[in-house]
mmCIF file of C-alpha atoms and ligand atoms in Angstrom:
data_model
loop_
_atom_site.group_PDB
_atom_site.id
_atom_site.type_symbol
_atom_site.label_atom_id
_atom_site.label_comp_id
_atom_site.label_asym_id
_atom_site.label_seq_id
_atom_site.Cartn_x
_atom_site.Cartn_y
_atom_site.Cartn_z
ATOM 1 C CA MET A 300 101.683 30.158 169.464
ATOM 2 C CA ILE A 301 104.141 27.277 169.109
ATOM 3 C CA ARG A 302 101.577 24.930 170.693
ATOM 4 C CA TYR A 303 99.065 26.004 168.066
ATOM 5 C CA TRP A 304 101.428 24.991 165.270
ATOM 6 C CA VAL A 305 102.348 21.745 166.911
ATOM 7 C CA ASN A 306 98.690 20.755 167.264
ATOM 8 C CA ARG A 307 98.011 21.605 163.634
ATOM 9 C CA VAL A 308 100.842 19.432 162.404
ATOM 10 C CA GLN A 309 100.029 16.583 164.781
ATOM 11 C CA CYS A 310 96.435 16.514 163.498
ATOM 12 C CA GLN A 311 97.717 15.814 160.019
ATOM 13 C CA TRP A 312 100.117 13.134 161.142
ATOM 14 C CA ASN A 313 98.139 9.949 160.399
ATOM 15 C CA SER A 314 97.866 9.891 156.640
ATOM 16 C CA THR A 315 98.714 7.151 154.212
ATOM 17 C CA TYR A 316 100.131 7.859 150.770
ATOM 18 C CA ARG A 317 99.751 6.312 147.377
ATOM 19 C CA PHE A 318 101.908 7.777 144.668
ATOM 20 C CA TYR A 319 101.720 7.493 140.915
ATOM 21 C CA SER A 320 103.921 8.751 138.144
ATOM 22 C CA THR A 321 102.899 10.206 134.800
ATOM 23 C CA SER A 322 105.281 8.338 132.582
ATOM 24 C CA THR A 323 103.268 8.968 129.431
ATOM 25 C CA LEU A 324 103.526 12.731 129.288
ATOM 26 C CA GLY A 325 106.373 13.090 126.843
ATOM 27 C CA GLY A 326 110.150 13.081 126.746
ATOM 28 C CA LYS A 327 112.761 15.498 128.025
ATOM 29 C CA ASN A 328 113.205 17.117 124.638
ATOM 30 C CA ASP A 329 109.752 18.651 125.023
ATOM 31 C CA TYR A 330 110.878 20.746 127.996
ATOM 32 C CA PRO A 331 111.425 24.387 127.135
ATOM 33 C CA SER A 332 114.395 26.348 128.430
ATOM 34 C CA TYR A 333 113.601 28.737 131.285
ATOM 35 C CA GLN A 334 116.055 31.328 132.514
ATOM 36 C CA ILE A 335 115.636 31.108 136.266
ATOM 37 C CA HIS A 336 112.590 29.196 137.498
ATOM 38 C CA LYS A 337 111.479 26.085 135.646
ATOM 39 C CA PRO A 338 107.767 25.606 136.290
ATOM 40 C CA VAL A 339 107.180 22.209 137.858
ATOM 41 C CA MET A 340 104.816 19.717 136.137
ATOM 42 C CA TYR A 341 103.682 22.434 133.748
ATOM 43 C CA ARG A 342 102.025 20.068 131.258
ATOM 44 C CA GLU A 343 100.113 18.287 133.998
ATOM 45 C CA VAL A 344 99.039 21.655 135.439
ATOM 46 C CA LEU A 345 97.648 22.773 132.068
ATOM 47 C CA GLN A 346 95.941 19.447 131.524
ATOM 48 C CA ARG A 347 94.189 19.589 134.891
ATOM 49 C CA LEU A 348 93.271 23.285 134.855
ATOM 50 C CA LYS A 349 91.422 22.647 131.577
ATOM 51 C CA VAL A 350 91.989 26.171 130.286
ATOM 52 C CA GLN A 351 89.509 27.205 127.578
ATOM 53 C CA PRO A 352 88.795 30.398 125.651
ATOM 54 C CA GLY A 353 87.465 32.926 128.148
ATOM 55 C CA SER A 354 88.760 31.014 131.205
ATOM 56 C CA ILE A 355 89.916 33.133 134.123
ATOM 57 C CA ILE A 356 92.622 31.387 136.116
ATOM 58 C CA VAL A 357 94.033 32.582 139.438
ATOM 59 C CA ASP A 358 97.710 31.700 139.842
ATOM 60 C CA CYS A 359 98.062 32.093 143.614
ATOM 61 C CA THR A 360 101.852 31.624 143.533
ATOM 62 C CA PHE A 361 103.006 33.723 140.581
ATOM 63 C CA GLY A 362 106.765 33.586 141.350
ATOM 64 C CA LEU A 363 108.633 34.268 138.137
ATOM 65 C CA GLY A 364 105.513 33.561 136.154
ATOM 66 C CA GLY A 365 106.470 30.197 134.649
ATOM 67 C CA HIS A 366 103.026 28.650 135.053
ATOM 68 C CA THR A 367 101.257 31.927 134.293
ATOM 69 C CA ARG A 368 103.138 32.222 131.007
ATOM 70 C CA ASN A 369 102.269 28.644 130.038
ATOM 71 C CA ILE A 370 98.604 29.192 130.823
ATOM 72 C CA LEU A 371 98.487 32.413 128.792
ATOM 73 C CA GLU A 372 100.312 30.776 125.894
ATOM 74 C CA SER A 373 98.139 27.668 125.957
ATOM 75 C CA CYS A 374 95.014 29.602 124.984
ATOM 76 C CA LYS A 375 95.018 32.974 123.266
ATOM 77 C CA SER A 376 91.821 34.202 124.886
ATOM 78 C CA CYS A 377 92.183 33.172 128.521
ATOM 79 C CA TYR A 378 93.035 35.470 131.432
ATOM 80 C CA VAL A 379 95.237 35.130 134.505
ATOM 81 C CA ILE A 380 95.057 36.914 137.848
ATOM 82 C CA ALA A 381 98.443 36.295 139.461
ATOM 83 C CA ILE A 382 99.162 36.733 143.171
ATOM 84 C CA ASP A 383 102.420 36.641 145.109
ATOM 85 C CA ARG A 384 103.382 37.758 148.598
ATOM 86 C CA ASP A 385 106.938 38.555 147.469
ATOM 87 C CA PRO A 386 107.026 42.113 146.058
ATOM 88 C CA GLU A 387 110.390 41.426 144.360
ATOM 89 C CA VAL A 388 108.827 39.090 141.775
ATOM 90 C CA PHE A 389 106.795 41.838 140.141
ATOM 91 C CA ASP A 390 109.891 43.814 139.103
ATOM 92 C CA LEU A 391 111.543 40.659 137.862
ATOM 93 C CA THR A 392 108.586 39.818 135.615
ATOM 94 C CA LYS A 393 108.186 43.239 133.982
ATOM 95 C CA ASP A 394 108.589 41.831 130.467
ATOM 96 C CA LEU A 395 106.012 39.105 130.953
ATOM 97 C CA ARG A 396 103.570 41.549 132.513
ATOM 98 C CA LYS A 397 104.061 43.967 129.621
ATOM 99 C CA GLN A 398 103.754 41.259 126.983
ATOM 100 C CA TYR A 399 100.433 40.054 128.400
ATOM 101 C CA SER A 400 99.134 43.333 129.819
ATOM 102 C CA ASP A 401 95.742 42.764 128.148
ATOM 103 C CA ARG A 402 95.237 39.345 129.768
ATOM 104 C CA LEU A 403 97.276 39.372 132.973
ATOM 105 C CA ILE A 404 96.571 41.166 136.251
ATOM 106 C CA THR A 405 99.140 40.867 139.037
ATOM 107 C CA LEU A 406 98.257 41.437 142.683
ATOM 108 C CA PRO A 407 100.784 41.592 145.513
ATOM 109 C CA GLY A 408 99.398 39.791 148.549
ATOM 110 C CA GLN A 409 98.899 36.518 150.378
ATOM 111 C CA PHE A 410 96.667 33.789 149.018
ATOM 112 C CA SER A 411 95.084 33.363 152.451
ATOM 113 C CA GLN A 412 93.427 36.720 151.625
ATOM 114 C CA LEU A 413 92.335 35.683 148.129
ATOM 115 C CA GLY A 414 88.703 36.765 148.508
ATOM 116 C CA SER A 415 89.512 40.198 149.888
ATOM 117 C CA LEU A 416 92.287 40.743 147.323
ATOM 118 C CA LEU A 417 89.734 40.138 144.565
ATOM 119 C CA ARG A 418 87.159 42.352 146.276
ATOM 120 C CA GLU A 419 89.595 45.222 146.858
ATOM 121 C CA ASN A 420 90.486 45.136 143.169
ATOM 122 C CA ARG A 421 86.851 44.853 142.049
ATOM 123 C CA LEU A 422 87.489 41.425 140.561
ATOM 124 C CA ASN A 423 85.107 39.540 142.821
ATOM 125 C CA ASN A 424 82.302 39.297 140.276
ATOM 126 C CA LEU A 425 84.412 37.405 137.767
ATOM 127 C CA LYS A 426 83.769 33.705 137.186
ATOM 128 C CA ILE A 427 86.978 31.996 138.252
ATOM 129 C CA SER A 428 87.434 28.747 136.336
ATOM 130 C CA GLY A 429 90.751 27.566 137.754
ATOM 131 C CA ILE A 430 93.026 28.118 140.747
ATOM 132 C CA LEU A 431 96.647 27.033 140.998
ATOM 133 C CA PHE A 432 98.840 26.757 144.101
ATOM 134 C CA ASP A 433 102.526 25.919 143.538
ATOM 135 C CA TYR A 434 103.671 25.986 147.171
ATOM 136 C CA GLY A 435 107.002 26.914 148.723
ATOM 137 C CA CYS A 436 109.820 29.142 147.478
ATOM 138 C CA SER A 437 110.882 29.870 143.929
ATOM 139 C CA SER A 438 114.362 29.068 142.650
ATOM 140 C CA TYR A 439 114.942 32.814 142.523
ATOM 141 C CA GLN A 440 114.236 33.162 146.241
ATOM 142 C CA ILE A 441 116.388 30.163 147.162
ATOM 143 C CA ASP A 442 119.277 31.269 144.961
ATOM 144 C CA SER A 443 119.299 34.896 146.206
ATOM 145 C CA PRO A 444 121.827 35.090 149.068
ATOM 146 C CA HIS A 445 120.257 38.245 150.539
ATOM 147 C CA ARG A 446 117.010 36.334 151.219
ATOM 148 C CA GLY A 447 118.732 33.811 153.490
ATOM 149 C CA PHE A 448 116.754 30.751 152.309
ATOM 150 C CA SER A 449 119.676 28.605 151.204
ATOM 151 C CA PHE A 450 122.017 26.542 153.344
ATOM 152 C CA LYS A 451 124.643 26.345 150.589
ATOM 153 C CA LYS A 452 128.005 27.929 151.488
ATOM 154 C CA GLU A 453 128.248 29.824 148.204
ATOM 155 C CA LEU A 454 124.797 31.360 148.864
ATOM 156 C CA GLU A 455 125.560 32.519 152.412
ATOM 157 C CA GLY A 456 123.284 35.304 153.590
ATOM 158 C CA PRO A 457 121.604 36.855 156.623
ATOM 159 C CA LEU A 458 119.117 34.726 158.584
ATOM 160 C CA ASP A 459 116.005 36.262 157.026
ATOM 161 C CA MET A 460 113.766 33.751 155.133
ATOM 162 C CA ARG A 461 110.774 36.088 154.815
ATOM 163 C CA MET A 462 108.917 35.616 151.545
ATOM 164 C CA ASN A 463 107.918 39.261 151.833
ATOM 165 C CA SER A 464 111.212 40.817 152.842
ATOM 166 C CA HIS A 465 109.785 44.330 152.346
ATOM 167 C CA SER A 466 107.527 43.890 155.341
ATOM 168 C CA SER A 467 109.263 45.496 158.307
ATOM 169 C CA SER A 468 106.808 44.034 160.811
ATOM 170 C CA SER A 469 107.216 40.346 160.048
ATOM 171 C CA LEU A 470 109.256 37.797 161.945
ATOM 172 C CA THR A 471 112.695 36.831 160.585
ATOM 173 C CA ALA A 472 114.735 33.643 160.927
ATOM 174 C CA PHE A 473 117.241 35.711 162.941
ATOM 175 C CA GLN A 474 114.583 36.439 165.578
ATOM 176 C CA VAL A 475 113.523 32.793 165.726
ATOM 177 C CA ILE A 476 117.075 31.479 166.112
ATOM 178 C CA ASN A 477 118.249 34.155 168.535
ATOM 179 C CA SER A 478 115.234 34.664 170.773
ATOM 180 C CA PHE A 479 113.063 31.542 170.882
ATOM 181 C CA SER A 480 113.347 29.175 173.846
ATOM 182 C CA GLU A 481 114.936 25.745 173.612
ATOM 183 C CA SER A 482 111.579 23.957 173.657
ATOM 184 C CA GLU A 483 110.100 26.295 171.048
ATOM 185 C CA LEU A 484 113.012 25.653 168.698
ATOM 186 C CA ARG A 485 112.790 21.906 169.258
ATOM 187 C CA ASP A 486 109.063 21.929 168.457
ATOM 188 C CA ILE A 487 109.619 23.908 165.265
ATOM 189 C CA PHE A 488 112.412 21.606 164.068
ATOM 190 C CA TYR A 489 110.508 18.459 164.988
ATOM 191 C CA PHE A 490 106.996 19.284 163.823
ATOM 192 C CA LEU A 491 107.709 21.502 160.831
ATOM 193 C CA GLY A 492 110.984 19.887 159.736
ATOM 194 C CA GLU A 493 110.232 16.308 160.837
ATOM 195 C CA GLU A 494 113.773 16.416 162.246
ATOM 196 C CA LYS A 495 114.665 13.944 164.992
ATOM 197 C CA HIS A 496 118.052 15.300 166.101
ATOM 198 C CA THR A 497 116.690 18.385 167.819
ATOM 199 C CA LYS A 498 118.132 18.267 171.346
ATOM 200 C CA MET A 499 121.847 18.663 170.605
ATOM 201 C CA VAL A 500 121.276 21.243 167.876
ATOM 202 C CA THR A 501 119.027 23.500 169.951
ATOM 203 C CA ARG A 502 121.352 23.298 172.968
ATOM 204 C CA GLU A 503 124.269 24.333 170.778
ATOM 205 C CA ILE A 504 122.229 27.208 169.303
ATOM 206 C CA LEU A 505 121.491 28.432 172.819
ATOM 207 C CA ARG A 506 125.154 28.103 173.873
ATOM 208 C CA ILE A 507 126.519 29.946 170.842
ATOM 209 C CA ARG A 508 123.975 32.758 170.930
ATOM 210 C CA GLN A 509 124.955 33.537 174.533
ATOM 211 C CA ILE A 510 128.400 34.423 173.205
ATOM 212 C CA ALA A 511 127.148 36.430 170.185
ATOM 213 C CA PRO A 512 123.995 36.477 168.030
ATOM 214 C CA ILE A 513 123.894 33.919 165.201
ATOM 215 C CA GLN A 514 123.794 36.122 162.106
ATOM 216 C CA THR A 515 124.169 34.088 158.932
ATOM 217 C CA THR A 516 122.970 30.931 157.224
ATOM 218 C CA SER A 517 126.541 29.534 157.271
ATOM 219 C CA GLU A 518 126.831 30.032 161.031
ATOM 220 C CA LEU A 519 123.637 28.027 161.512
ATOM 221 C CA VAL A 520 124.864 25.300 159.153
ATOM 222 C CA LYS A 521 128.128 25.037 161.137
ATOM 223 C CA ILE A 522 126.205 24.602 164.385
ATOM 224 C CA ILE A 523 124.121 21.772 162.919
ATOM 225 C CA GLU A 524 127.216 20.129 161.407
ATOM 226 C CA SER A 525 128.998 20.309 164.755
ATOM 227 C CA GLN A 526 126.230 18.257 166.395
ATOM 228 C CA ILE A 527 125.200 15.763 163.718
ATOM 229 C CA PRO A 528 127.756 13.665 161.870
ATOM 230 C CA TYR A 529 127.662 13.328 158.084
ATOM 231 C CA PRO A 530 125.902 11.886 156.108
ATOM 232 C CA ALA A 531 122.904 12.498 158.441
ATOM 233 C CA ALA A 532 123.856 16.181 158.738
ATOM 234 C CA SER A 533 122.890 17.039 155.136
ATOM 235 C CA LYS A 534 119.279 15.959 155.604
ATOM 236 C CA SER A 535 119.064 17.587 159.023
ATOM 237 C CA ILE A 536 120.343 20.902 157.655
ATOM 238 C CA SER A 537 117.754 20.841 154.903
ATOM 239 C CA ARG A 538 114.926 19.895 157.297
ATOM 240 C CA ILE A 539 115.854 22.523 159.887
ATOM 241 C CA PHE A 540 116.070 25.265 157.252
ATOM 242 C CA ARG A 541 112.679 24.241 155.853
ATOM 243 C CA ALA A 542 111.149 24.235 159.338
ATOM 244 C CA ILE A 543 112.360 27.766 160.075
ATOM 245 C CA ARG A 544 111.120 29.008 156.689
ATOM 246 C CA MET A 545 107.685 27.458 157.263
ATOM 247 C CA TYR A 546 107.454 29.010 160.702
ATOM 248 C CA VAL A 547 108.631 32.463 159.618
ATOM 249 C CA ASN A 548 106.091 32.553 156.773
ATOM 250 C CA ASP A 549 103.217 30.927 158.682
ATOM 251 C CA GLU A 550 102.955 28.461 155.812
ATOM 252 C CA ILE A 551 100.581 25.898 157.332
ATOM 253 C CA GLN A 552 97.990 28.507 158.142
ATOM 254 C CA GLU A 553 98.451 30.093 154.698
ATOM 255 C CA ILE A 554 97.832 26.793 152.905
ATOM 256 C CA GLU A 555 94.786 25.924 155.011
ATOM 257 C CA LYS A 556 93.209 29.348 154.583
ATOM 258 C CA GLY A 557 94.157 29.531 150.905
ATOM 259 C CA LEU A 558 92.302 26.288 150.151
ATOM 260 C CA LYS A 559 89.178 27.509 151.937
ATOM 261 C CA GLU A 560 89.347 30.799 150.037
ATOM 262 C CA ALA A 561 89.736 28.896 146.755
ATOM 263 C CA GLU A 562 86.601 26.915 147.566
ATOM 264 C CA LEU A 563 84.669 30.172 148.057
ATOM 265 C CA VAL A 564 85.987 31.787 144.895
ATOM 266 C CA LEU A 565 85.896 28.950 142.322
ATOM 267 C CA GLU A 566 82.811 28.730 140.152
ATOM 268 C CA PRO A 567 80.996 25.354 139.795
ATOM 269 C CA ASN A 568 83.034 23.053 137.505
ATOM 270 C CA GLY A 569 86.132 25.181 138.179
ATOM 271 C CA HIS A 570 89.397 23.310 138.739
ATOM 272 C CA LEU A 571 91.717 23.432 141.730
ATOM 273 C CA VAL A 572 95.322 22.308 141.166
ATOM 274 C CA THR A 573 97.960 22.150 143.907
ATOM 275 C CA ILE A 574 101.649 21.269 143.824
ATOM 276 C CA SER A 575 103.239 20.394 147.176
ATOM 277 C CA PHE A 576 106.889 19.685 147.816
ATOM 278 C CA HIS A 577 106.864 17.785 151.087
ATOM 279 C CA SER A 578 104.568 15.653 153.174
ATOM 280 C CA ILE A 579 103.368 18.392 155.545
ATOM 281 C CA GLU A 580 102.094 20.542 152.663
ATOM 282 C CA ASP A 581 100.582 17.539 150.919
ATOM 283 C CA ARG A 582 98.832 16.292 154.064
ATOM 284 C CA ILE A 583 96.982 19.600 154.381
ATOM 285 C CA VAL A 584 95.767 19.430 150.773
ATOM 286 C CA LYS A 585 94.901 15.750 151.042
ATOM 287 C CA LYS A 586 92.912 16.272 154.238
ATOM 288 C CA PHE A 587 91.063 19.240 152.708
ATOM 289 C CA LEU A 588 90.137 17.260 149.593
ATOM 290 C CA GLN A 589 89.099 14.190 151.578
ATOM 291 C CA SER A 590 86.772 16.319 153.693
ATOM 292 C CA THR A 591 85.283 18.328 150.841
ATOM 293 C CA CYS A 592 84.935 15.364 148.434
ATOM 294 C CA THR A 593 83.422 12.974 151.011
ATOM 295 C CA PRO A 594 82.136 15.249 153.792
ATOM 296 C CA SER A 595 79.684 12.760 155.306
ATOM 297 C CA LYS A 596 82.641 10.539 156.241
ATOM 298 C CA PHE A 597 84.482 13.305 158.064
ATOM 299 C CA MET A 598 81.807 15.588 159.529
ATOM 300 C CA ASP A 599 78.673 15.083 161.564
ATOM 301 C CA ILE A 600 75.780 17.106 160.116
ATOM 302 C CA ASP A 601 74.038 17.245 163.521
ATOM 303 C CA GLU A 602 76.801 19.527 164.789
ATOM 304 C CA TYR A 603 76.022 22.094 162.072
ATOM 305 C CA PRO A 604 72.332 23.049 162.023
ATOM 306 C CA GLN A 605 73.213 26.146 159.975
ATOM 307 C CA TYR A 606 74.224 23.995 156.946
ATOM 308 C CA PRO A 607 71.480 24.540 154.335
ATOM 309 C CA HIS A 608 70.849 20.825 153.524
ATOM 310 C CA ASP A 609 69.918 17.680 155.519
ATOM 311 C CA GLU A 610 73.239 16.101 154.724
ATOM 312 C CA PHE A 611 76.626 17.452 153.697
ATOM 313 C CA LYS A 612 77.098 17.590 149.940
ATOM 314 C CA PRO A 613 80.598 17.352 148.407
ATOM 315 C CA SER A 614 81.920 20.767 147.401
ATOM 316 C CA PHE A 615 84.692 19.159 145.317
ATOM 317 C CA GLU A 616 84.946 15.988 143.275
ATOM 318 C CA ILE A 617 87.957 14.165 141.928
ATOM 319 C CA ASP A 618 87.500 14.082 138.173
ATOM 320 C CA GLU A 619 91.023 13.166 137.081
ATOM 321 C CA PHE A 620 93.199 10.221 138.019
ATOM 322 C CA PRO A 621 95.785 9.310 139.123
ATOM 323 C CA GLN A 622 95.794 11.218 142.417
ATOM 324 C CA PRO A 623 98.302 12.313 143.447
ATOM 325 C CA LEU A 624 100.389 12.751 140.352
ATOM 326 C CA LEU A 625 104.209 12.767 140.437
ATOM 327 C CA PRO A 626 106.731 14.192 137.940
ATOM 328 C CA THR A 627 108.109 11.940 135.243
ATOM 329 C CA THR A 628 111.697 10.750 135.397
ATOM 330 C CA GLU A 629 112.316 12.904 132.309
ATOM 331 C CA GLU A 630 111.142 15.995 134.141
ATOM 332 C CA ILE A 631 113.292 15.183 137.175
ATOM 333 C CA GLU A 632 116.316 14.890 134.868
ATOM 334 C CA TRP A 633 115.453 18.254 133.313
ATOM 335 C CA ASN A 634 114.738 19.941 136.646
ATOM 336 C CA SER A 635 115.993 18.193 139.764
ATOM 337 C CA ARG A 636 113.941 20.568 141.945
ATOM 338 C CA SER A 637 110.781 18.894 140.664
ATOM 339 C CA ALA A 638 111.783 15.574 142.251
ATOM 340 C CA SER A 639 109.649 15.973 145.365
ATOM 341 C CA ALA A 640 106.603 17.527 143.654
ATOM 342 C CA ILE A 641 103.159 16.066 144.415
ATOM 343 C CA LEU A 642 100.256 17.325 142.301
ATOM 344 C CA ARG A 643 96.603 17.033 143.338
ATOM 345 C CA SER A 644 93.536 18.363 141.581
ATOM 346 C CA ALA A 645 89.767 18.469 142.003
ATOM 347 C CA LYS A 646 86.677 20.015 140.429
ATOM 348 C CA ARG A 647 84.356 22.371 142.330
ATOM 349 C CA THR A 648 80.755 21.232 142.491
ATOM 350 C CA SER A 649 77.750 23.536 142.862
ATOM 351 C CA ALA A 650 77.254 22.565 146.544
ATOM 352 C CA PRO A 651 77.679 25.205 149.265
ATOM 353 C CA PRO A 652 81.259 25.673 150.519
ATOM 354 C CA LEU A 653 82.322 23.460 153.422
ATOM 355 C CA GLY A 654 85.451 25.303 154.584
ATOM 356 C CA GLN A 655 83.704 26.985 157.511
ATOM 357 C CA TYR A 656 82.647 23.579 158.902
ATOM 358 C CA LEU A 657 86.060 21.929 158.670
ATOM 359 C CA LYS A 658 87.816 21.417 161.983
ATOM 360 C CA ASP A 659 91.412 22.672 162.108
HETATM 361 C C1 SAM B 35 107.321 27.658 143.894
HETATM 362 S S1 SAM B 35 107.214 29.373 143.664
HETATM 363 C C2 SAM B 35 106.112 29.532 142.330
HETATM 364 C C3 SAM B 35 106.781 29.524 141.024
HETATM 365 C C4 SAM B 35 105.853 29.857 139.889
HETATM 366 N N1 SAM B 35 104.737 28.951 139.822
HETATM 367 C C5 SAM B 35 106.606 29.868 138.567
HETATM 368 O O1 SAM B 35 106.322 29.004 137.727
HETATM 369 O O2 SAM B 35 107.454 30.728 138.373
HETATM 370 C C6 SAM B 35 106.192 29.874 144.969
HETATM 371 C C7 SAM B 35 105.863 31.360 144.969
HETATM 372 O O3 SAM B 35 104.732 31.513 145.805
HETATM 373 C C8 SAM B 35 104.900 32.618 146.617
HETATM 374 N N2 SAM B 35 104.126 32.348 147.830
HETATM 375 C C9 SAM B 35 104.378 31.431 148.782
HETATM 376 N N3 SAM B 35 103.449 31.478 149.742
HETATM 377 C C10 SAM B 35 102.567 32.438 149.368
HETATM 378 C C11 SAM B 35 101.375 32.957 149.959
HETATM 379 N N4 SAM B 35 100.921 32.497 151.121
HETATM 380 N N5 SAM B 35 100.701 33.927 149.302
HETATM 381 C C12 SAM B 35 101.164 34.400 148.104
HETATM 382 N N6 SAM B 35 102.302 33.967 147.522
HETATM 383 C C13 SAM B 35 102.991 32.992 148.140
HETATM 384 C C14 SAM B 35 106.383 32.718 146.864
HETATM 385 O O4 SAM B 35 106.743 34.048 147.174
HETATM 386 C C15 SAM B 35 106.952 32.239 145.533
HETATM 387 O O5 SAM B 35 107.203 33.313 144.680
#
């Protein structure tokens, strides 16, 4: 299992990046006040989803509904189907769901199952004109101590980190930290956290857990701090926490499958918009878009006799530049959590989907 993850991340290793910023999108005074979660790059998201009267948009990462609300408010006759794997968000967004009950459908579930979620709810015949992925955790999840996502002392909690904490069958951070082998932990920290100081930290985890199980986020932070001197420790703590979260929630696989599902579900001329928060997430999206926008460069048609044409046709095209798009300095001042956001977008063509031919 660990090997599988490592291979997936290694495959995405060799990418180059070109970043742009959208400095013309307005000043900080235009940013509305949100109670808990400030939606990241919300103007850019609206601009690239191209919402019109009658549009049906799937928000695959509903969270506290920041983007969903903006989409619904941007056009009085559009619709949103909103998905989230965290059952807690649906209670927290009761007011929003009530306010827009005629134009908003919420579905608990994982976006890797997008097609079947739509089928099970008899929504699969709808023409989907836009799909949004805003990856990672919401501020609510990070700031809730009982979820165990945060490494901050004042937010100490159990080592959990499941996005769906109601699922009794899923793996927790506690199980990873207290039962995985030294080499498994090192691989997770290195490949999913891009953390270099793995040897000392994993050895110390193994030593401490022989005395008693490591129970809380603060205990894990102390172990990392004891092995890595400051200032390097701060970055290592953040990387190791992110790596465990990604492993616990199977995030790489979710993103890869989610993109392929989006390709199947989007109607021709429909818009895909993604927001990533670190290079591993962004590499997956970038690789997917490179392959689907210029398939002949990345795939050999002779290997796929079942493809219905003589040559691969792009299933997406880039219709908006710059790519990728970064938040403005004004937005970063307004919401520091947007600082690492990377937005990409593309338009679905009418060509057959390519997801099934893409190599993992
Ligand atoms: C960054 S937050 C989204 C915030 C939201 N866009 C807003 O404006 O309030 C990411 C959300 O996606 C959810 N999520 C992450 N991975 C998911 C997956 N594979 N399937 C469904 N939901 C997922 C998380 O539970 C979290 O609520």
